[in-house]
Amino acid sequence: MTSGGDAPGMNACIRAVARACQYYKLECFGIMQGYEGLINDDFIVLDARAVRNIINRGGTILKSARCAAFRTKEGRAKAWNNIQKHEIDALIIIGGDGSLTGGMIFQKEYGIPVVGIPGTIDNDIFGTSKAIGFDTAVNTVIQAIDKIRDTASSHNRLFFIEVMGRDAGHIALNAGIAAGAEEILIPEQEQGIENLIKTLKYGKKSGKSSSIVVVAEGDKTKDNVYNLAQQIREELPGYDVRVSVLGHIQRGGSPTYFDRVLASRMGIYSVEILREGKSNVMIGIQLDKLVLSPLKDAIKGKSAINKNMVRISKILSV
Ligand code: ADP
């Protein structure tokens, strides 16, 4: 099943799981709409041909949902009935930390083997350097910023660009560096409006005619991006300040090569480790090797921001 926020590459992962099952002569079901489908008995057969022509598609053919009922014992009891009815031996859950938490609780209650695969554009899962969908989202953001830069530089404007990331600045930091942002505001770092003003003033003095500031949704200024821009307008009259909120374009789109290959590797590995009798783990990638961590660690841990990347962004915007 896919659960929680959708991410590009989820389809490639579903395809890999279905194909690996066929390869190893295992029966595979897809559960529609995450835990909602598990409770409502919405299952489909996923043989190798059922997943044709989806490796290139964003979103998820199994659909995704947020399911309040699965947070209750009664909801999970209904889900367990359906698992028994279909004689399901194990669950593979592709999603964010909320989805993996649900899986861990279900496993503890009923003993069903669970394998988690990290799928989230926010990349905020401990135990993996990359989650499925992150690479595509960063590339989408870069393309959008490149386009905005054309306008920023033609009109000598200062642009505030808000990107996704309520609790994690991975998209902002990576896309900001790759798209040449002057300043990057992320939830993990207290930056302070004074420092931002200093940077912008210095930039103008040193000959910059336009600037781009990338702001993660949850940045530490705790203000919405429009108010932040207004504050800068007041502090720095003479700057032509504009705001662009990228929004949901960041979630969709055809997955990059990286996400397709990562999703394919993780999908196949999930079936292989279940065959070896391993479960209650999340698959991650570290230094290009697939690794396993206990589900409870993946959920509890926080994916730290790479401090060196913060340093790099400062050097590059001198
Ligand atoms: P994500 O997986 O992207 O982090 P959510 O946090 O919305 O997304 O979680 C997806 C779903 O996982 C929830 O709608 C719920 O059904 C299930 N879930 C999350 N946390 C729990 C929990 N503590 N107990 C049971 N189910 C949970």
Tab-separated table of C-alpha atoms and ligand atoms in Angstrom:
chain	number	residue	atom	x	y	z
A	1	MET	CA	0.000	0.000	0.000
A	2	THR	CA	0.919	3.611	-0.388
A	3	SER	CA	-0.088	5.883	2.453
A	4	GLY	CA	0.197	9.487	3.631
A	5	GLY	CA	1.365	12.186	1.229
A	6	ASP	CA	1.964	10.933	-2.307
A	7	ALA	CA	5.447	11.150	-3.778
A	8	PRO	CA	6.819	10.644	-7.305
A	9	GLY	CA	8.357	7.183	-7.601
A	10	MET	CA	5.706	5.417	-5.532
A	11	ASN	CA	4.401	3.820	-8.732
A	12	ALA	CA	7.868	2.584	-9.654
A	13	CYS	CA	8.031	0.973	-6.223
A	14	ILE	CA	4.596	-0.667	-6.527
A	15	ARG	CA	5.693	-2.025	-9.891
A	16	ALA	CA	8.904	-3.420	-8.446
A	17	VAL	CA	7.084	-5.132	-5.563
A	18	ALA	CA	4.518	-6.681	-7.923
A	19	ARG	CA	7.173	-7.854	-10.375
A	20	ALA	CA	9.406	-9.256	-7.631
A	21	CYS	CA	6.429	-11.188	-6.256
A	22	GLN	CA	5.689	-12.655	-9.665
A	23	TYR	CA	9.380	-13.481	-10.124
A	24	TYR	CA	9.455	-15.342	-6.799
A	25	LYS	CA	6.020	-16.889	-7.405
A	26	LEU	CA	4.260	-15.032	-4.606
A	27	GLU	CA	0.759	-13.651	-4.742
A	28	CYS	CA	0.570	-9.850	-4.457
A	29	PHE	CA	-2.375	-7.616	-3.609
A	30	GLY	CA	-2.503	-3.847	-3.785
A	31	ILE	CA	-4.448	-2.128	-1.036
A	32	MET	CA	-6.287	0.961	-2.258
A	33	GLN	CA	-6.117	4.306	-0.417
A	34	GLY	CA	-3.707	3.265	2.293
A	35	TYR	CA	-5.183	2.200	5.624
A	36	GLU	CA	-8.630	3.261	4.388
A	37	GLY	CA	-8.610	0.373	1.912
A	38	LEU	CA	-7.238	-2.015	4.494
A	39	ILE	CA	-10.219	-1.267	6.752
A	40	ASN	CA	-12.784	-1.196	3.925
A	41	ASP	CA	-11.515	-4.332	2.184
A	42	ASP	CA	-10.497	-2.497	-0.982
A	43	PHE	CA	-7.878	-4.853	-2.421
A	44	ILE	CA	-6.788	-5.455	-6.028
A	45	VAL	CA	-4.657	-8.209	-7.533
A	46	LEU	CA	-1.242	-6.942	-8.566
A	47	ASP	CA	0.322	-9.317	-11.037
A	48	ALA	CA	3.197	-8.315	-13.290
A	49	ARG	CA	0.906	-6.993	-16.046
A	50	ALA	CA	-1.263	-4.945	-13.675
A	51	VAL	CA	1.669	-2.578	-13.156
A	52	ARG	CA	2.532	-1.925	-16.791
A	53	ASN	CA	3.195	1.652	-17.945
A	54	ILE	CA	3.408	3.183	-14.500
A	55	ILE	CA	7.147	3.544	-13.868
A	56	ASN	CA	7.056	7.013	-15.443
A	57	ARG	CA	3.945	8.276	-13.657
A	58	GLY	CA	3.841	10.497	-10.570
A	59	GLY	CA	1.301	9.952	-7.791
A	60	THR	CA	0.247	6.417	-6.951
A	61	ILE	CA	-2.088	4.051	-8.802
A	62	LEU	CA	-3.077	2.575	-5.433
A	63	LYS	CA	-4.079	6.068	-4.317
A	64	SER	CA	-3.249	7.384	-0.917
A	65	ALA	CA	-5.297	8.653	1.988
A	66	ARG	CA	-5.120	9.838	5.536
A	67	CYS	CA	-7.216	7.478	7.626
A	68	ALA	CA	-8.370	8.540	11.088
A	69	ALA	CA	-10.047	5.161	11.754
A	70	PHE	CA	-6.717	3.329	11.651
A	71	ARG	CA	-5.642	5.321	14.700
A	72	THR	CA	-8.346	3.473	16.695
A	73	LYS	CA	-8.282	-0.128	17.983
A	74	GLU	CA	-11.670	-0.797	16.323
A	75	GLY	CA	-10.380	0.394	12.957
A	76	ARG	CA	-7.302	-1.807	13.194
A	77	ALA	CA	-9.449	-4.805	14.215
A	78	LYS	CA	-11.428	-4.413	10.984
A	79	ALA	CA	-8.165	-4.191	9.057
A	80	TRP	CA	-6.959	-7.402	10.721
A	81	ASN	CA	-10.158	-9.210	9.677
A	82	ASN	CA	-9.481	-8.312	6.057
A	83	ILE	CA	-5.866	-9.413	6.302
A	84	GLN	CA	-7.027	-12.816	7.524
A	85	LYS	CA	-9.770	-13.035	4.937
A	86	HIS	CA	-7.282	-12.578	2.091
A	87	GLU	CA	-4.644	-14.732	3.795
A	88	ILE	CA	-2.094	-11.933	3.643
A	89	ASP	CA	1.284	-12.976	5.092
A	90	ALA	CA	3.042	-9.618	5.185
A	91	LEU	CA	2.527	-5.918	4.550
A	92	ILE	CA	4.761	-3.595	2.547
A	93	ILE	CA	3.968	0.030	3.341
A	94	ILE	CA	5.302	2.865	1.213
A	95	GLY	CA	4.888	6.213	2.950
A	96	GLY	CA	6.108	8.763	5.452
A	97	ASP	CA	6.746	8.411	9.172
A	98	GLY	CA	3.029	8.562	10.034
A	99	SER	CA	2.337	5.591	7.770
A	100	LEU	CA	5.283	3.674	9.175
A	101	THR	CA	4.089	4.417	12.723
A	102	GLY	CA	0.680	2.946	11.847
A	103	GLY	CA	2.421	-0.126	10.432
A	104	MET	CA	4.513	-0.608	13.545
A	105	ILE	CA	1.488	-0.368	15.845
A	106	PHE	CA	-0.416	-2.854	13.677
A	107	GLN	CA	2.525	-5.241	13.701
A	108	LYS	CA	2.770	-5.058	17.499
A	109	GLU	CA	-0.940	-5.723	17.943
A	110	TYR	CA	-1.383	-8.577	15.497
A	111	GLY	CA	2.107	-9.857	14.764
A	112	ILE	CA	1.928	-9.411	11.008
A	113	PRO	CA	5.360	-8.878	9.438
A	114	VAL	CA	5.724	-5.323	8.124
A	115	VAL	CA	8.329	-3.747	5.870
A	116	GLY	CA	8.430	0.040	5.524
A	117	ILE	CA	9.677	1.850	2.441
A	118	PRO	CA	10.290	5.596	2.866
A	119	GLY	CA	8.263	7.612	0.375
A	120	THR	CA	8.042	11.329	1.040
A	121	ILE	CA	9.158	14.433	-0.813
A	122	ASP	CA	10.197	16.009	2.503
A	123	ASN	CA	12.982	13.442	3.015
A	124	ASP	CA	12.463	13.697	6.774
A	125	ILE	CA	12.884	10.032	7.682
A	126	PHE	CA	15.711	8.767	9.841
A	127	GLY	CA	17.626	5.725	8.569
A	128	THR	CA	17.848	6.711	4.918
A	129	SER	CA	19.756	9.442	3.162
A	130	LYS	CA	17.018	9.637	0.523
A	131	ALA	CA	13.317	8.861	0.530
A	132	ILE	CA	11.457	8.093	-2.690
A	133	GLY	CA	10.180	11.319	-4.251
A	134	PHE	CA	12.687	13.737	-2.763
A	135	ASP	CA	14.973	13.903	-5.783
A	136	THR	CA	12.068	14.582	-8.138
A	137	ALA	CA	10.640	17.278	-5.864
A	138	VAL	CA	14.002	19.062	-5.613
A	139	ASN	CA	14.373	18.992	-9.398
A	140	THR	CA	10.860	20.375	-9.834
A	141	VAL	CA	11.643	23.216	-7.435
A	142	ILE	CA	14.900	23.995	-9.250
A	143	GLN	CA	13.095	24.264	-12.578
A	144	ALA	CA	10.549	26.628	-11.070
A	145	ILE	CA	13.201	28.828	-9.429
A	146	ASP	CA	15.202	28.986	-12.677
A	147	LYS	CA	12.132	30.410	-14.389
A	148	ILE	CA	11.474	32.916	-11.627
A	149	ARG	CA	15.120	33.972	-11.767
A	150	ASP	CA	14.639	35.125	-15.368
A	151	THR	CA	12.047	37.608	-14.167
A	152	ALA	CA	13.979	38.516	-11.033
A	153	SER	CA	17.064	39.434	-13.026
A	154	SER	CA	15.179	41.225	-15.824
A	155	HIS	CA	13.417	43.506	-13.338
A	156	ASN	CA	16.018	43.718	-10.549
A	157	ARG	CA	13.623	42.124	-8.115
A	158	LEU	CA	13.958	40.372	-4.822
A	159	PHE	CA	11.930	37.168	-4.780
A	160	PHE	CA	10.833	35.172	-1.773
A	161	ILE	CA	10.041	31.644	-2.925
A	162	GLU	CA	8.237	29.371	-0.496
A	163	VAL	CA	8.840	25.642	-0.881
A	164	MET	CA	7.413	22.646	0.971
A	165	GLY	CA	8.884	21.589	4.307
A	166	ARG	CA	6.973	22.275	7.525
A	167	ASP	CA	9.442	20.465	9.740
A	168	ALA	CA	12.359	19.790	7.441
A	169	GLY	CA	14.482	22.042	5.266
A	170	HIS	CA	15.877	19.395	2.920
A	171	ILE	CA	14.004	20.633	-0.160
A	172	ALA	CA	14.788	24.284	0.582
A	173	LEU	CA	18.466	23.688	1.281
A	174	ASN	CA	19.171	21.453	-1.697
A	175	ALA	CA	17.059	23.331	-4.208
A	176	GLY	CA	18.353	26.645	-2.843
A	177	ILE	CA	21.967	25.633	-3.410
A	178	ALA	CA	21.260	24.149	-6.836
A	179	ALA	CA	19.284	27.171	-8.009
A	180	GLY	CA	21.746	29.709	-6.627
A	181	ALA	CA	19.638	31.295	-3.880
A	182	GLU	CA	21.164	34.176	-1.934
A	183	GLU	CA	19.617	33.038	1.292
A	184	ILE	CA	17.839	29.878	2.452
A	185	LEU	CA	15.517	29.854	5.463
A	186	ILE	CA	14.874	26.442	7.010
A	187	PRO	CA	13.105	25.151	10.133
A	188	GLU	CA	16.291	23.657	11.570
A	189	GLN	CA	18.208	26.913	11.829
A	190	GLU	CA	17.549	30.136	13.628
A	191	GLN	CA	18.527	32.712	11.055
A	192	GLY	CA	16.927	35.908	12.292
A	193	ILE	CA	15.435	38.642	10.173
A	194	GLU	CA	18.361	40.946	11.017
A	195	ASN	CA	20.799	38.546	9.405
A	196	LEU	CA	18.604	38.289	6.343
A	197	ILE	CA	18.533	42.082	6.012
A	198	LYS	CA	22.308	42.218	6.451
A	199	THR	CA	22.820	39.628	3.700
A	200	LEU	CA	20.491	41.436	1.316
A	201	LYS	CA	22.113	44.828	1.971
A	202	TYR	CA	25.555	43.344	1.508
A	203	GLY	CA	24.404	41.682	-1.712
A	204	LYS	CA	23.199	44.969	-3.145
A	205	LYS	CA	26.418	46.750	-2.157
A	206	SER	CA	28.525	44.058	-3.778
A	207	GLY	CA	26.722	44.539	-7.064
A	208	LYS	CA	23.853	42.053	-7.002
A	209	SER	CA	20.877	43.456	-8.854
A	210	SER	CA	18.419	40.686	-8.096
A	211	SER	CA	18.094	38.151	-5.338
A	212	ILE	CA	16.296	34.932	-4.556
A	213	VAL	CA	15.492	33.843	-1.027
A	214	VAL	CA	14.182	30.301	-0.637
A	215	VAL	CA	11.930	29.850	2.384
A	216	ALA	CA	10.774	26.473	3.719
A	217	GLU	CA	7.156	26.535	4.924
A	218	GLY	CA	8.229	25.953	8.517
A	219	ASP	CA	11.180	28.338	8.644
A	220	LYS	CA	12.220	29.698	11.999
A	221	THR	CA	10.956	33.249	11.466
A	222	LYS	CA	7.546	31.642	12.183
A	223	ASP	CA	5.884	34.137	9.928
A	224	ASN	CA	4.148	33.473	6.675
A	225	VAL	CA	6.148	34.332	3.613
A	226	TYR	CA	3.900	37.279	2.684
A	227	ASN	CA	4.410	38.916	6.081
A	228	LEU	CA	8.099	38.233	5.872
A	229	ALA	CA	8.263	39.944	2.468
A	230	GLN	CA	6.267	42.888	3.823
A	231	GLN	CA	8.712	43.266	6.687
A	232	ILE	CA	11.591	43.404	4.217
A	233	ARG	CA	9.741	45.980	2.118
A	234	GLU	CA	9.459	48.175	5.199
A	235	GLU	CA	13.042	47.665	6.286
A	236	LEU	CA	14.512	47.996	2.806
A	237	PRO	CA	12.496	50.519	0.836
A	238	GLY	CA	13.670	50.665	-2.725
A	239	TYR	CA	13.656	46.884	-3.106
A	240	ASP	CA	11.040	45.519	-5.497
A	241	VAL	CA	9.951	42.524	-3.413
A	242	ARG	CA	7.786	39.717	-4.794
A	243	VAL	CA	6.543	36.440	-3.403
A	244	SER	CA	5.970	33.108	-5.095
A	245	VAL	CA	4.532	30.094	-3.275
A	246	LEU	CA	5.269	26.966	-5.296
A	247	GLY	CA	2.659	24.771	-3.600
A	248	HIS	CA	1.483	21.455	-4.957
A	249	ILE	CA	3.464	21.452	-8.189
A	250	GLN	CA	6.259	20.132	-5.948
A	251	ARG	CA	4.466	16.836	-5.296
A	252	GLY	CA	3.614	15.697	-8.762
A	253	GLY	CA	5.309	14.927	-12.029
A	254	SER	CA	7.233	12.166	-13.674
A	255	PRO	CA	9.897	10.764	-11.323
A	256	THR	CA	13.577	11.378	-12.052
A	257	TYR	CA	15.948	8.568	-12.972
A	258	PHE	CA	17.159	8.563	-9.367
A	259	ASP	CA	13.719	8.070	-7.835
A	260	ARG	CA	12.758	5.391	-10.360
A	261	VAL	CA	15.888	3.364	-9.699
A	262	LEU	CA	15.760	3.892	-5.927
A	263	ALA	CA	12.095	2.876	-5.827
A	264	SER	CA	12.773	-0.186	-7.968
A	265	ARG	CA	15.668	-1.300	-5.773
A	266	MET	CA	13.748	-0.781	-2.539
A	267	GLY	CA	10.638	-2.505	-3.894
A	268	ILE	CA	12.512	-5.636	-4.909
A	269	TYR	CA	14.514	-5.680	-1.682
A	270	SER	CA	11.331	-5.515	0.404
A	271	VAL	CA	10.107	-8.777	-1.127
A	272	GLU	CA	13.528	-10.404	-0.827
A	273	ILE	CA	13.980	-9.634	2.863
A	274	LEU	CA	10.486	-10.936	3.635
A	275	ARG	CA	11.444	-14.178	1.885
A	276	GLU	CA	14.508	-14.316	4.122
A	277	GLY	CA	12.273	-13.970	7.162
A	278	LYS	CA	13.231	-10.377	8.046
A	279	SER	CA	10.552	-7.857	8.942
A	280	ASN	CA	9.589	-4.923	11.116
A	281	VAL	CA	12.281	-2.898	9.457
A	282	MET	CA	12.471	0.062	7.157
A	283	ILE	CA	14.594	-0.072	4.043
A	284	GLY	CA	16.935	2.868	3.607
A	285	ILE	CA	19.816	3.857	1.398
A	286	GLN	CA	23.201	4.932	2.773
A	287	LEU	CA	26.247	5.485	0.569
A	288	ASP	CA	24.362	3.838	-2.309
A	289	LYS	CA	23.798	0.612	-0.356
A	290	LEU	CA	20.386	-0.563	0.776
A	291	VAL	CA	20.286	-0.870	4.560
A	292	LEU	CA	17.724	-1.923	7.149
A	293	SER	CA	16.777	-0.197	10.373
A	294	PRO	CA	14.191	-1.251	12.951
A	295	LEU	CA	10.873	0.491	12.258
A	296	LYS	CA	10.913	2.026	15.713
A	297	ASP	CA	14.220	3.797	15.031
A	298	ALA	CA	13.056	5.106	11.678
A	299	ILE	CA	10.007	6.614	13.304
A	300	LYS	CA	11.656	8.033	16.388
A	301	GLY	CA	14.747	9.459	14.789
A	302	LYS	CA	14.886	12.750	13.014
A	303	SER	CA	16.690	13.198	9.730
A	304	ALA	CA	19.271	15.842	10.531
A	305	ILE	CA	20.024	18.625	8.135
A	306	ASN	CA	23.483	18.404	6.616
A	307	LYS	CA	25.399	21.228	8.333
A	308	ASN	CA	28.047	21.195	5.650
A	309	MET	CA	25.402	22.012	3.057
A	310	VAL	CA	24.403	25.045	5.102
A	311	ARG	CA	28.043	26.153	5.110
A	312	ILE	CA	28.284	25.602	1.352
A	313	SER	CA	25.225	27.734	0.713
A	314	LYS	CA	26.815	30.603	2.688
A	315	ILE	CA	30.055	30.416	0.706
A	316	LEU	CA	28.218	30.317	-2.607
A	317	SER	CA	26.148	33.407	-1.888
A	318	VAL	CA	29.101	35.635	-0.974
B	1	ADP	P1	2.849	10.299	6.269
B	1	ADP	O1	2.906	8.816	6.176
B	1	ADP	O2	3.104	10.963	4.953
B	1	ADP	O3	3.713	10.828	7.400
B	1	ADP	P2	0.446	10.761	7.915
B	1	ADP	O4	1.214	11.253	9.086
B	1	ADP	O5	-0.783	11.501	7.538
B	1	ADP	O6	1.321	10.708	6.581
B	1	ADP	O7	0.067	9.234	8.197
B	1	ADP	C1	-0.654	8.494	7.237
B	1	ADP	C2	-1.633	7.588	7.919
B	1	ADP	O8	-0.949	6.647	8.764
B	1	ADP	C3	-2.621	8.266	8.852
B	1	ADP	O9	-3.705	8.849	8.167
B	1	ADP	C4	-3.069	7.095	9.730
B	1	ADP	O10	-4.024	6.313	9.060
B	1	ADP	C5	-1.778	6.282	9.854
B	1	ADP	N1	-1.124	6.643	11.133
B	1	ADP	C6	-0.284	7.666	11.385
B	1	ADP	N2	0.067	7.701	12.689
B	1	ADP	C7	-0.584	6.669	13.281
B	1	ADP	C8	-0.653	6.164	14.617
B	1	ADP	N3	0.011	6.736	15.623
B	1	ADP	N4	-1.432	5.072	14.854
B	1	ADP	C9	-2.093	4.479	13.853
B	1	ADP	N5	-2.085	4.916	12.581
B	1	ADP	C10	-1.344	5.986	12.281
